[in-house]
Amino acid sequence: MGYLRECVGIESRYRRNRKAWASHLEESRTLMLEAAGQCTARDTVLIFGAGLLHDIPLADLLGMFRRVILADLLFMTPARRAARREERIELVTLDVTASLTSLAEGNTTLTQPTAYLDDPSISLVISASILSQLSVVPNLYLEKRFRQSEAESEQLGQALVRAHLAYLGAFECPVALVADEAHIIRDRSGAETATVSALHDVPLPAGGRSWDWDICPLGEIDRDHSVMHRVRGYSDFSAI
Ligand SMILES: C[S@@+](CC[C@H](N)C(=O)[O-])C[C@H]1O[C@@H](n2cnc3c(N)ncnc32)[C@H](O)[C@@H]1O
Protein backbone atom coordinates (compact mmCIF):
# COMPACT_ATOMS: atom_id res chain seq x y z
CA MET A 1 0.00 0.00 0.00
CA GLY A 2 3.02 2.32 0.21
CA TYR A 3 4.24 1.75 3.77
CA LEU A 4 7.81 0.96 2.79
CA ARG A 5 8.05 4.19 0.77
CA GLU A 6 6.59 6.15 3.71
CA CYS A 7 9.07 4.62 6.17
CA VAL A 8 12.06 5.22 3.93
CA GLY A 9 10.82 8.81 3.51
CA ILE A 10 10.64 9.34 7.29
CA GLU A 11 14.13 7.85 7.71
CA SER A 12 15.63 10.17 5.05
CA ARG A 13 13.88 13.19 6.57
CA TYR A 14 15.30 12.20 9.96
CA ARG A 15 18.83 11.99 8.54
CA ARG A 16 18.53 15.43 6.96
CA ASN A 17 17.06 17.05 10.09
CA ARG A 18 18.67 15.16 12.96
CA LYS A 19 19.49 18.34 14.90
CA ALA A 20 16.06 19.91 14.47
CA TRP A 21 14.36 16.68 15.62
CA ALA A 22 16.59 16.11 18.65
CA SER A 23 14.53 17.95 21.28
CA HIS A 24 11.29 16.27 20.18
CA LEU A 25 12.88 12.81 20.31
CA GLU A 26 14.29 13.60 23.75
CA GLU A 27 10.88 14.81 25.03
CA SER A 28 9.32 11.59 23.74
CA ARG A 29 11.95 9.37 25.40
CA THR A 30 11.64 11.25 28.69
CA LEU A 31 7.88 10.80 28.70
CA MET A 32 8.19 7.08 27.92
CA LEU A 33 10.66 6.61 30.76
CA GLU A 34 8.39 8.55 33.11
CA ALA A 35 5.59 6.13 32.19
CA ALA A 36 7.91 3.16 32.72
CA GLY A 37 9.01 4.51 36.10
CA GLN A 38 5.39 4.71 37.26
CA CYS A 39 4.74 1.02 36.47
CA THR A 40 4.45 -1.36 39.38
CA ALA A 41 4.63 -4.48 37.17
CA ARG A 42 7.80 -4.80 35.06
CA ASP A 43 7.25 -7.76 32.78
CA THR A 44 6.69 -6.65 29.18
CA VAL A 45 6.53 -3.25 27.53
CA LEU A 46 4.64 -3.25 24.24
CA ILE A 47 5.48 -0.39 21.86
CA PHE A 48 3.30 0.48 18.87
CA GLY A 49 5.07 2.25 16.00
CA ALA A 50 8.58 1.29 17.02
CA GLY A 51 9.89 0.26 13.60
CA LEU A 52 12.30 3.17 13.22
CA LEU A 53 13.44 3.26 16.86
CA HIS A 54 14.31 6.97 16.82
CA ASP A 55 12.26 7.93 19.85
CA ILE A 56 12.49 4.70 21.85
CA PRO A 57 14.77 4.62 24.93
CA LEU A 58 15.44 0.97 24.24
CA ALA A 59 18.43 0.38 26.54
CA ASP A 60 16.67 2.00 29.50
CA LEU A 61 13.48 0.04 28.91
CA LEU A 62 15.48 -3.20 28.72
CA GLY A 63 16.94 -2.30 32.10
CA MET A 64 13.46 -1.88 33.56
CA PHE A 65 11.42 -4.67 31.93
CA ARG A 66 11.96 -8.38 31.32
CA ARG A 67 10.89 -8.10 27.67
CA VAL A 68 10.39 -5.36 25.08
CA ILE A 69 7.99 -5.96 22.19
CA LEU A 70 8.50 -3.64 19.24
CA ALA A 71 5.35 -3.72 17.11
CA ASP A 72 5.12 -2.16 13.66
CA LEU A 73 4.25 -3.00 10.07
CA LEU A 74 7.92 -3.08 9.15
CA PHE A 75 11.32 -2.70 10.78
CA MET A 76 14.39 -0.83 9.63
CA THR A 77 17.95 -2.10 10.20
CA PRO A 78 18.54 -0.65 13.73
CA ALA A 79 15.51 -2.49 15.14
CA ARG A 80 16.47 -5.75 13.40
CA ARG A 81 20.04 -5.44 14.60
CA ALA A 82 18.93 -4.71 18.19
CA ALA A 83 16.67 -7.78 18.19
CA ARG A 84 19.49 -9.98 16.86
CA ARG A 85 21.77 -8.82 19.68
CA GLU A 86 19.27 -9.04 22.53
CA GLU A 87 16.85 -11.94 22.81
CA ARG A 88 14.62 -9.98 25.21
CA ILE A 89 13.62 -7.75 22.28
CA GLU A 90 10.81 -9.18 20.17
CA LEU A 91 9.91 -7.71 16.78
CA VAL A 92 6.23 -8.22 16.00
CA THR A 93 4.80 -7.36 12.62
CA LEU A 94 1.41 -6.02 13.56
CA ASP A 95 -1.23 -3.84 11.94
CA VAL A 96 -2.47 -1.85 14.95
CA THR A 97 -5.62 -0.86 13.07
CA ALA A 98 -6.49 -4.54 12.40
CA SER A 99 -8.13 -3.16 9.25
CA LEU A 100 -5.47 -2.87 6.56
CA THR A 101 -6.45 -6.10 4.82
CA SER A 102 -9.98 -4.82 4.21
CA LEU A 103 -8.80 -1.28 3.46
CA ALA A 104 -6.46 -2.68 0.80
CA GLU A 105 -9.57 -4.10 -0.89
CA GLY A 106 -11.43 -0.79 -0.67
CA ASN A 107 -13.60 -1.83 2.27
CA THR A 108 -13.53 1.03 4.80
CA THR A 109 -15.49 -0.68 7.56
CA LEU A 110 -12.99 -0.87 10.42
CA THR A 111 -12.34 -3.82 12.72
CA GLN A 112 -11.66 -2.88 16.35
CA PRO A 113 -8.15 -4.16 17.26
CA THR A 114 -7.83 -6.60 20.14
CA ALA A 115 -4.20 -7.78 19.94
CA TYR A 116 -2.57 -8.25 23.39
CA LEU A 117 -5.65 -7.02 25.29
CA ASP A 118 -5.91 -10.37 27.06
CA ASP A 119 -2.15 -10.83 27.61
CA PRO A 120 -1.42 -10.51 31.35
CA SER A 121 2.34 -10.17 30.77
CA ILE A 122 1.90 -6.69 29.24
CA SER A 123 2.88 -4.19 31.95
CA LEU A 124 3.01 -1.03 29.84
CA VAL A 125 1.79 -0.04 26.38
CA ILE A 126 3.42 2.85 24.50
CA SER A 127 1.89 4.36 21.40
CA ALA A 128 4.90 6.08 19.83
CA SER A 129 4.02 8.85 17.37
CA ILE A 130 1.78 6.59 15.35
CA LEU A 131 -1.73 8.06 15.87
CA SER A 132 -1.59 10.72 13.15
CA GLN A 133 0.11 8.24 10.80
CA LEU A 134 -2.65 5.65 10.83
CA SER A 135 -4.69 7.32 8.10
CA VAL A 136 -1.92 8.74 5.92
CA VAL A 137 -1.04 5.74 3.76
CA PRO A 138 -4.58 4.22 3.63
CA ASN A 139 -6.08 7.54 2.50
CA LEU A 140 -3.45 8.12 -0.20
CA TYR A 141 -3.94 4.55 -1.38
CA LEU A 142 -7.77 4.69 -1.37
CA GLU A 143 -7.85 8.09 -3.09
CA LYS A 144 -5.61 6.78 -5.87
CA ARG A 145 -6.91 3.24 -6.22
CA PHE A 146 -10.61 3.67 -5.34
CA ARG A 147 -11.14 7.40 -6.04
CA GLN A 148 -12.02 8.02 -2.41
CA SER A 149 -13.18 11.64 -1.92
CA GLU A 150 -11.61 14.16 0.45
CA ALA A 151 -14.67 14.00 2.71
CA GLU A 152 -14.44 10.19 2.84
CA SER A 153 -10.75 10.46 3.72
CA GLU A 154 -11.60 12.79 6.61
CA GLN A 155 -14.24 10.36 7.82
CA LEU A 156 -11.89 7.38 7.62
CA GLY A 157 -9.14 9.38 9.34
CA GLN A 158 -11.46 10.24 12.22
CA ALA A 159 -12.58 6.63 12.56
CA LEU A 160 -8.97 5.37 12.63
CA VAL A 161 -7.96 7.91 15.29
CA ARG A 162 -10.99 7.12 17.46
CA ALA A 163 -10.45 3.37 17.09
CA HIS A 164 -6.79 3.62 18.19
CA LEU A 165 -7.71 5.75 21.23
CA ALA A 166 -10.42 3.24 22.14
CA TYR A 167 -7.93 0.38 21.69
CA LEU A 168 -5.43 2.07 24.04
CA GLY A 169 -8.23 2.73 26.50
CA ALA A 170 -9.14 -0.96 26.55
CA PHE A 171 -5.79 -2.06 28.06
CA GLU A 172 -5.88 -2.74 31.77
CA CYS A 173 -2.21 -1.85 32.26
CA PRO A 174 -0.81 1.71 32.09
CA VAL A 175 -0.60 3.29 28.63
CA ALA A 176 1.64 6.11 27.39
CA LEU A 177 0.70 8.07 24.28
CA VAL A 178 2.81 10.42 22.17
CA ALA A 179 0.88 11.87 19.24
CA ASP A 180 1.03 14.72 16.74
CA GLU A 181 -1.92 16.97 17.37
CA ALA A 182 -1.49 19.74 14.80
CA HIS A 183 0.64 20.76 11.84
CA ILE A 184 1.68 24.40 11.95
CA ILE A 185 2.94 26.03 8.75
CA ARG A 186 5.11 29.15 8.99
CA ASP A 187 6.55 31.55 6.42
CA ARG A 188 10.16 32.74 6.23
CA SER A 189 9.60 35.36 8.93
CA GLY A 190 8.30 32.69 11.29
CA ALA A 191 4.70 33.95 11.07
CA GLU A 192 2.07 31.21 11.24
CA THR A 193 0.25 30.88 7.90
CA ALA A 194 -1.89 27.82 8.64
CA THR A 195 -2.65 25.34 11.40
CA VAL A 196 -4.19 22.01 10.46
CA SER A 197 -5.33 19.24 12.77
CA ALA A 198 -3.08 16.19 12.50
CA LEU A 199 -5.95 14.04 13.80
CA HIS A 200 -8.78 14.94 11.41
CA ASP A 201 -10.20 17.25 14.08
CA VAL A 202 -10.63 14.47 16.64
CA PRO A 203 -9.74 16.20 19.93
CA LEU A 204 -7.31 14.61 22.35
CA PRO A 205 -8.38 14.57 25.99
CA ALA A 206 -7.19 17.38 28.24
CA GLY A 207 -4.02 16.75 30.22
CA GLY A 208 -0.60 15.46 29.34
CA ARG A 209 1.93 17.98 28.09
CA SER A 210 2.70 19.40 24.69
CA TRP A 211 5.80 20.45 22.79
CA ASP A 212 6.79 21.41 19.25
CA TRP A 213 8.58 19.16 16.78
CA ASP A 214 10.54 21.11 14.18
CA ILE A 215 9.85 18.39 11.61
CA CYS A 216 10.46 20.37 8.41
CA PRO A 217 12.73 23.36 8.97
CA LEU A 218 13.03 25.97 6.17
CA GLY A 219 14.44 24.28 3.08
CA GLU A 220 13.02 20.80 3.77
CA ILE A 221 9.78 21.38 1.85
CA ASP A 222 10.66 24.67 0.13
CA ARG A 223 12.65 27.84 0.83
CA ASP A 224 9.66 29.84 2.06
CA HIS A 225 7.87 27.56 4.50
CA SER A 226 8.61 25.47 7.55
CA VAL A 227 6.36 22.92 9.25
CA MET A 228 6.16 22.33 12.96
CA HIS A 229 4.18 19.53 14.58
CA ARG A 230 2.50 20.25 17.89
CA VAL A 231 2.88 17.02 19.86
CA ARG A 232 0.97 15.95 22.96
CA GLY A 233 2.25 13.28 25.31
CA TYR A 234 0.59 11.47 28.18
CA SER A 235 2.69 9.34 30.52
CA ASP A 236 -0.50 7.73 31.87
CA PHE A 237 -3.12 7.87 29.17
CA SER A 238 -5.35 5.30 30.83
CA ALA A 239 -5.75 7.58 33.84
CA ILE A 240 -7.23 10.42 31.77
C1 LIG B 1 6.18 8.53 12.43
S1 LIG B 1 6.65 6.84 12.53
C2 LIG B 1 6.76 6.64 14.27
C3 LIG B 1 7.95 7.20 14.80
C4 LIG B 1 8.82 6.19 15.50
N1 LIG B 1 8.28 5.88 16.82
C5 LIG B 1 10.24 6.73 15.51
O1 LIG B 1 11.12 5.94 15.48
O2 LIG B 1 10.46 7.95 15.50
C6 LIG B 1 5.17 5.98 12.31
C7 LIG B 1 5.36 4.48 12.40
O3 LIG B 1 4.05 3.92 12.44
C8 LIG B 1 4.06 2.73 11.67
N2 LIG B 1 2.68 2.44 11.28
C9 LIG B 1 1.86 3.17 10.50
N3 LIG B 1 0.66 2.55 10.39
C10 LIG B 1 0.73 1.42 11.12
C11 LIG B 1 -0.17 0.35 11.39
N4 LIG B 1 -1.40 0.32 10.85
N5 LIG B 1 0.22 -0.65 12.20
C12 LIG B 1 1.49 -0.65 12.75
N6 LIG B 1 2.39 0.32 12.51
C13 LIG B 1 2.01 1.34 11.71
C14 LIG B 1 4.99 3.05 10.52
O4 LIG B 1 5.48 1.86 9.91
C15 LIG B 1 6.08 3.87 11.21
O5 LIG B 1 7.12 3.07 11.68
mmCIF file of C-alpha atoms and ligand atoms in Angstrom:
data_model
loop_
_atom_site.group_PDB
_atom_site.id
_atom_site.type_symbol
_atom_site.label_atom_id
_atom_site.label_comp_id
_atom_site.label_asym_id
_atom_site.label_seq_id
_atom_site.Cartn_x
_atom_site.Cartn_y
_atom_site.Cartn_z
ATOM 1 C CA MET A 1 0.000 0.000 0.000
ATOM 2 C CA GLY A 2 3.017 2.323 0.210
ATOM 3 C CA TYR A 3 4.243 1.747 3.772
ATOM 4 C CA LEU A 4 7.810 0.961 2.791
ATOM 5 C CA ARG A 5 8.053 4.187 0.766
ATOM 6 C CA GLU A 6 6.589 6.147 3.709
ATOM 7 C CA CYS A 7 9.069 4.616 6.168
ATOM 8 C CA VAL A 8 12.060 5.216 3.926
ATOM 9 C CA GLY A 9 10.815 8.810 3.513
ATOM 10 C CA ILE A 10 10.643 9.345 7.293
ATOM 11 C CA GLU A 11 14.129 7.854 7.705
ATOM 12 C CA SER A 12 15.629 10.171 5.051
ATOM 13 C CA ARG A 13 13.881 13.188 6.568
ATOM 14 C CA TYR A 14 15.296 12.198 9.963
ATOM 15 C CA ARG A 15 18.826 11.989 8.537
ATOM 16 C CA ARG A 16 18.526 15.432 6.957
ATOM 17 C CA ASN A 17 17.065 17.046 10.091
ATOM 18 C CA ARG A 18 18.669 15.162 12.956
ATOM 19 C CA LYS A 19 19.491 18.345 14.902
ATOM 20 C CA ALA A 20 16.062 19.908 14.470
ATOM 21 C CA TRP A 21 14.361 16.677 15.617
ATOM 22 C CA ALA A 22 16.595 16.111 18.655
ATOM 23 C CA SER A 23 14.527 17.952 21.276
ATOM 24 C CA HIS A 24 11.287 16.271 20.178
ATOM 25 C CA LEU A 25 12.875 12.812 20.312
ATOM 26 C CA GLU A 26 14.291 13.602 23.752
ATOM 27 C CA GLU A 27 10.883 14.806 25.025
ATOM 28 C CA SER A 28 9.317 11.585 23.737
ATOM 29 C CA ARG A 29 11.950 9.366 25.398
ATOM 30 C CA THR A 30 11.641 11.251 28.689
ATOM 31 C CA LEU A 31 7.882 10.799 28.696
ATOM 32 C CA MET A 32 8.186 7.075 27.918
ATOM 33 C CA LEU A 33 10.660 6.615 30.761
ATOM 34 C CA GLU A 34 8.391 8.547 33.109
ATOM 35 C CA ALA A 35 5.591 6.132 32.194
ATOM 36 C CA ALA A 36 7.913 3.158 32.725
ATOM 37 C CA GLY A 37 9.010 4.511 36.102
ATOM 38 C CA GLN A 38 5.388 4.705 37.260
ATOM 39 C CA CYS A 39 4.743 1.022 36.466
ATOM 40 C CA THR A 40 4.448 -1.358 39.381
ATOM 41 C CA ALA A 41 4.634 -4.479 37.165
ATOM 42 C CA ARG A 42 7.801 -4.795 35.059
ATOM 43 C CA ASP A 43 7.252 -7.764 32.777
ATOM 44 C CA THR A 44 6.690 -6.647 29.180
ATOM 45 C CA VAL A 45 6.532 -3.252 27.533
ATOM 46 C CA LEU A 46 4.637 -3.250 24.240
ATOM 47 C CA ILE A 47 5.483 -0.386 21.861
ATOM 48 C CA PHE A 48 3.299 0.482 18.872
ATOM 49 C CA GLY A 49 5.072 2.254 15.999
ATOM 50 C CA ALA A 50 8.582 1.293 17.017
ATOM 51 C CA GLY A 51 9.895 0.259 13.598
ATOM 52 C CA LEU A 52 12.304 3.168 13.224
ATOM 53 C CA LEU A 53 13.437 3.256 16.859
ATOM 54 C CA HIS A 54 14.313 6.967 16.819
ATOM 55 C CA ASP A 55 12.263 7.929 19.846
ATOM 56 C CA ILE A 56 12.490 4.697 21.848
ATOM 57 C CA PRO A 57 14.768 4.624 24.933
ATOM 58 C CA LEU A 58 15.442 0.969 24.244
ATOM 59 C CA ALA A 59 18.431 0.377 26.543
ATOM 60 C CA ASP A 60 16.671 2.004 29.501
ATOM 61 C CA LEU A 61 13.483 0.039 28.908
ATOM 62 C CA LEU A 62 15.479 -3.197 28.715
ATOM 63 C CA GLY A 63 16.943 -2.300 32.096
ATOM 64 C CA MET A 64 13.463 -1.880 33.556
ATOM 65 C CA PHE A 65 11.425 -4.671 31.929
ATOM 66 C CA ARG A 66 11.957 -8.378 31.323
ATOM 67 C CA ARG A 67 10.893 -8.104 27.672
ATOM 68 C CA VAL A 68 10.386 -5.360 25.078
ATOM 69 C CA ILE A 69 7.988 -5.957 22.186
ATOM 70 C CA LEU A 70 8.496 -3.639 19.238
ATOM 71 C CA ALA A 71 5.348 -3.724 17.105
ATOM 72 C CA ASP A 72 5.123 -2.160 13.657
ATOM 73 C CA LEU A 73 4.252 -3.001 10.070
ATOM 74 C CA LEU A 74 7.921 -3.076 9.154
ATOM 75 C CA PHE A 75 11.316 -2.701 10.781
ATOM 76 C CA MET A 76 14.388 -0.827 9.630
ATOM 77 C CA THR A 77 17.954 -2.098 10.196
ATOM 78 C CA PRO A 78 18.543 -0.648 13.726
ATOM 79 C CA ALA A 79 15.510 -2.492 15.138
ATOM 80 C CA ARG A 80 16.468 -5.749 13.400
ATOM 81 C CA ARG A 81 20.045 -5.441 14.603
ATOM 82 C CA ALA A 82 18.935 -4.710 18.187
ATOM 83 C CA ALA A 83 16.673 -7.779 18.188
ATOM 84 C CA ARG A 84 19.494 -9.980 16.856
ATOM 85 C CA ARG A 85 21.767 -8.823 19.676
ATOM 86 C CA GLU A 86 19.272 -9.045 22.529
ATOM 87 C CA GLU A 87 16.853 -11.941 22.814
ATOM 88 C CA ARG A 88 14.620 -9.985 25.209
ATOM 89 C CA ILE A 89 13.620 -7.755 22.278
ATOM 90 C CA GLU A 90 10.806 -9.176 20.173
ATOM 91 C CA LEU A 91 9.907 -7.714 16.781
ATOM 92 C CA VAL A 92 6.230 -8.218 16.000
ATOM 93 C CA THR A 93 4.802 -7.356 12.623
ATOM 94 C CA LEU A 94 1.413 -6.015 13.564
ATOM 95 C CA ASP A 95 -1.229 -3.838 11.937
ATOM 96 C CA VAL A 96 -2.469 -1.849 14.952
ATOM 97 C CA THR A 97 -5.623 -0.859 13.075
ATOM 98 C CA ALA A 98 -6.492 -4.537 12.397
ATOM 99 C CA SER A 99 -8.130 -3.160 9.250
ATOM 100 C CA LEU A 100 -5.471 -2.872 6.556
ATOM 101 C CA THR A 101 -6.448 -6.104 4.819
ATOM 102 C CA SER A 102 -9.982 -4.820 4.213
ATOM 103 C CA LEU A 103 -8.798 -1.284 3.465
ATOM 104 C CA ALA A 104 -6.461 -2.679 0.795
ATOM 105 C CA GLU A 105 -9.571 -4.096 -0.894
ATOM 106 C CA GLY A 106 -11.431 -0.791 -0.675
ATOM 107 C CA ASN A 107 -13.602 -1.833 2.269
ATOM 108 C CA THR A 108 -13.527 1.026 4.800
ATOM 109 C CA THR A 109 -15.486 -0.684 7.561
ATOM 110 C CA LEU A 110 -12.993 -0.871 10.423
ATOM 111 C CA THR A 111 -12.342 -3.815 12.723
ATOM 112 C CA GLN A 112 -11.660 -2.879 16.353
ATOM 113 C CA PRO A 113 -8.155 -4.158 17.256
ATOM 114 C CA THR A 114 -7.828 -6.602 20.141
ATOM 115 C CA ALA A 115 -4.195 -7.785 19.942
ATOM 116 C CA TYR A 116 -2.570 -8.249 23.390
ATOM 117 C CA LEU A 117 -5.649 -7.017 25.292
ATOM 118 C CA ASP A 118 -5.908 -10.375 27.064
ATOM 119 C CA ASP A 119 -2.148 -10.826 27.605
ATOM 120 C CA PRO A 120 -1.419 -10.513 31.352
ATOM 121 C CA SER A 121 2.338 -10.173 30.768
ATOM 122 C CA ILE A 122 1.900 -6.690 29.241
ATOM 123 C CA SER A 123 2.877 -4.192 31.954
ATOM 124 C CA LEU A 124 3.012 -1.028 29.842
ATOM 125 C CA VAL A 125 1.792 -0.038 26.381
ATOM 126 C CA ILE A 126 3.423 2.846 24.503
ATOM 127 C CA SER A 127 1.888 4.362 21.396
ATOM 128 C CA ALA A 128 4.902 6.077 19.829
ATOM 129 C CA SER A 129 4.025 8.845 17.366
ATOM 130 C CA ILE A 130 1.776 6.595 15.350
ATOM 131 C CA LEU A 131 -1.730 8.057 15.866
ATOM 132 C CA SER A 132 -1.588 10.719 13.146
ATOM 133 C CA GLN A 133 0.107 8.239 10.796
ATOM 134 C CA LEU A 134 -2.654 5.646 10.828
ATOM 135 C CA SER A 135 -4.693 7.324 8.103
ATOM 136 C CA VAL A 136 -1.917 8.736 5.918
ATOM 137 C CA VAL A 137 -1.042 5.735 3.756
ATOM 138 C CA PRO A 138 -4.577 4.217 3.635
ATOM 139 C CA ASN A 139 -6.077 7.542 2.500
ATOM 140 C CA LEU A 140 -3.452 8.124 -0.200
ATOM 141 C CA TYR A 141 -3.943 4.546 -1.383
ATOM 142 C CA LEU A 142 -7.766 4.686 -1.366
ATOM 143 C CA GLU A 143 -7.847 8.086 -3.092
ATOM 144 C CA LYS A 144 -5.614 6.783 -5.874
ATOM 145 C CA ARG A 145 -6.911 3.244 -6.222
ATOM 146 C CA PHE A 146 -10.611 3.673 -5.336
ATOM 147 C CA ARG A 147 -11.139 7.396 -6.039
ATOM 148 C CA GLN A 148 -12.016 8.022 -2.408
ATOM 149 C CA SER A 149 -13.184 11.642 -1.919
ATOM 150 C CA GLU A 150 -11.615 14.159 0.453
ATOM 151 C CA ALA A 151 -14.674 14.002 2.711
ATOM 152 C CA GLU A 152 -14.439 10.187 2.843
ATOM 153 C CA SER A 153 -10.745 10.463 3.717
ATOM 154 C CA GLU A 154 -11.597 12.786 6.610
ATOM 155 C CA GLN A 155 -14.240 10.356 7.817
ATOM 156 C CA LEU A 156 -11.893 7.377 7.622
ATOM 157 C CA GLY A 157 -9.145 9.377 9.339
ATOM 158 C CA GLN A 158 -11.457 10.238 12.220
ATOM 159 C CA ALA A 159 -12.581 6.626 12.563
ATOM 160 C CA LEU A 160 -8.970 5.367 12.632
ATOM 161 C CA VAL A 161 -7.959 7.910 15.290
ATOM 162 C CA ARG A 162 -10.990 7.120 17.458
ATOM 163 C CA ALA A 163 -10.445 3.367 17.088
ATOM 164 C CA HIS A 164 -6.793 3.625 18.194
ATOM 165 C CA LEU A 165 -7.710 5.753 21.227
ATOM 166 C CA ALA A 166 -10.420 3.237 22.135
ATOM 167 C CA TYR A 167 -7.928 0.380 21.687
ATOM 168 C CA LEU A 168 -5.430 2.072 24.042
ATOM 169 C CA GLY A 169 -8.231 2.735 26.499
ATOM 170 C CA ALA A 170 -9.138 -0.960 26.548
ATOM 171 C CA PHE A 171 -5.785 -2.061 28.060
ATOM 172 C CA GLU A 172 -5.879 -2.738 31.771
ATOM 173 C CA CYS A 173 -2.211 -1.855 32.255
ATOM 174 C CA PRO A 174 -0.807 1.714 32.088
ATOM 175 C CA VAL A 175 -0.601 3.290 28.628
ATOM 176 C CA ALA A 176 1.635 6.110 27.386
ATOM 177 C CA LEU A 177 0.703 8.067 24.285
ATOM 178 C CA VAL A 178 2.814 10.418 22.175
ATOM 179 C CA ALA A 179 0.879 11.870 19.242
ATOM 180 C CA ASP A 180 1.026 14.716 16.738
ATOM 181 C CA GLU A 181 -1.921 16.968 17.374
ATOM 182 C CA ALA A 182 -1.488 19.739 14.796
ATOM 183 C CA HIS A 183 0.641 20.757 11.843
ATOM 184 C CA ILE A 184 1.680 24.398 11.946
ATOM 185 C CA ILE A 185 2.944 26.027 8.747
ATOM 186 C CA ARG A 186 5.114 29.146 8.991
ATOM 187 C CA ASP A 187 6.554 31.553 6.423
ATOM 188 C CA ARG A 188 10.164 32.743 6.230
ATOM 189 C CA SER A 189 9.598 35.364 8.927
ATOM 190 C CA GLY A 190 8.300 32.694 11.286
ATOM 191 C CA ALA A 191 4.701 33.948 11.067
ATOM 192 C CA GLU A 192 2.071 31.214 11.242
ATOM 193 C CA THR A 193 0.249 30.876 7.901
ATOM 194 C CA ALA A 194 -1.892 27.816 8.643
ATOM 195 C CA THR A 195 -2.645 25.345 11.401
ATOM 196 C CA VAL A 196 -4.189 22.014 10.455
ATOM 197 C CA SER A 197 -5.332 19.239 12.770
ATOM 198 C CA ALA A 198 -3.079 16.185 12.503
ATOM 199 C CA LEU A 199 -5.950 14.042 13.796
ATOM 200 C CA HIS A 200 -8.779 14.938 11.412
ATOM 201 C CA ASP A 201 -10.204 17.249 14.081
ATOM 202 C CA VAL A 202 -10.627 14.471 16.642
ATOM 203 C CA PRO A 203 -9.740 16.205 19.927
ATOM 204 C CA LEU A 204 -7.309 14.606 22.349
ATOM 205 C CA PRO A 205 -8.382 14.567 25.991
ATOM 206 C CA ALA A 206 -7.191 17.384 28.241
ATOM 207 C CA GLY A 207 -4.022 16.751 30.215
ATOM 208 C CA GLY A 208 -0.599 15.456 29.344
ATOM 209 C CA ARG A 209 1.927 17.984 28.093
ATOM 210 C CA SER A 210 2.702 19.398 24.693
ATOM 211 C CA TRP A 211 5.800 20.446 22.794
ATOM 212 C CA ASP A 212 6.788 21.409 19.251
ATOM 213 C CA TRP A 213 8.579 19.163 16.780
ATOM 214 C CA ASP A 214 10.544 21.107 14.179
ATOM 215 C CA ILE A 215 9.849 18.393 11.614
ATOM 216 C CA CYS A 216 10.459 20.371 8.407
ATOM 217 C CA PRO A 217 12.729 23.362 8.972
ATOM 218 C CA LEU A 218 13.034 25.966 6.174
ATOM 219 C CA GLY A 219 14.440 24.275 3.078
ATOM 220 C CA GLU A 220 13.024 20.801 3.774
ATOM 221 C CA ILE A 221 9.779 21.382 1.850
ATOM 222 C CA ASP A 222 10.656 24.672 0.132
ATOM 223 C CA ARG A 223 12.648 27.839 0.831
ATOM 224 C CA ASP A 224 9.660 29.836 2.058
ATOM 225 C CA HIS A 225 7.872 27.563 4.502
ATOM 226 C CA SER A 226 8.610 25.467 7.552
ATOM 227 C CA VAL A 227 6.361 22.923 9.247
ATOM 228 C CA MET A 228 6.160 22.329 12.955
ATOM 229 C CA HIS A 229 4.179 19.535 14.577
ATOM 230 C CA ARG A 230 2.504 20.247 17.891
ATOM 231 C CA VAL A 231 2.883 17.015 19.855
ATOM 232 C CA ARG A 232 0.967 15.949 22.957
ATOM 233 C CA GLY A 233 2.247 13.280 25.306
ATOM 234 C CA TYR A 234 0.595 11.469 28.180
ATOM 235 C CA SER A 235 2.685 9.339 30.522
ATOM 236 C CA ASP A 236 -0.497 7.734 31.866
ATOM 237 C CA PHE A 237 -3.125 7.868 29.165
ATOM 238 C CA SER A 238 -5.348 5.303 30.831
ATOM 239 C CA ALA A 239 -5.749 7.576 33.842
ATOM 240 C CA ILE A 240 -7.227 10.422 31.770
HETATM 241 C C1 LIG B 1 6.183 8.533 12.427
HETATM 242 S S1 LIG B 1 6.649 6.843 12.525
HETATM 243 C C2 LIG B 1 6.760 6.643 14.272
HETATM 244 C C3 LIG B 1 7.955 7.205 14.797
HETATM 245 C C4 LIG B 1 8.818 6.195 15.498
HETATM 246 N N1 LIG B 1 8.280 5.881 16.823
HETATM 247 C C5 LIG B 1 10.239 6.729 15.514
HETATM 248 O O1 LIG B 1 11.125 5.935 15.478
HETATM 249 O O2 LIG B 1 10.456 7.951 15.500
HETATM 250 C C6 LIG B 1 5.172 5.977 12.309
HETATM 251 C C7 LIG B 1 5.357 4.484 12.398
HETATM 252 O O3 LIG B 1 4.045 3.917 12.438
HETATM 253 C C8 LIG B 1 4.056 2.730 11.669
HETATM 254 N N2 LIG B 1 2.680 2.437 11.284
HETATM 255 C C9 LIG B 1 1.860 3.175 10.504
HETATM 256 N N3 LIG B 1 0.657 2.547 10.389
HETATM 257 C C10 LIG B 1 0.734 1.417 11.123
HETATM 258 C C11 LIG B 1 -0.175 0.350 11.385
HETATM 259 N N4 LIG B 1 -1.396 0.324 10.850
HETATM 260 N N5 LIG B 1 0.220 -0.649 12.202
HETATM 261 C C12 LIG B 1 1.489 -0.650 12.747
HETATM 262 N N6 LIG B 1 2.390 0.323 12.514
HETATM 263 C C13 LIG B 1 2.014 1.337 11.706
HETATM 264 C C14 LIG B 1 4.988 3.047 10.517
HETATM 265 O O4 LIG B 1 5.477 1.861 9.915
HETATM 266 C C15 LIG B 1 6.079 3.874 11.215
HETATM 267 O O5 LIG B 1 7.121 3.070 11.683
#
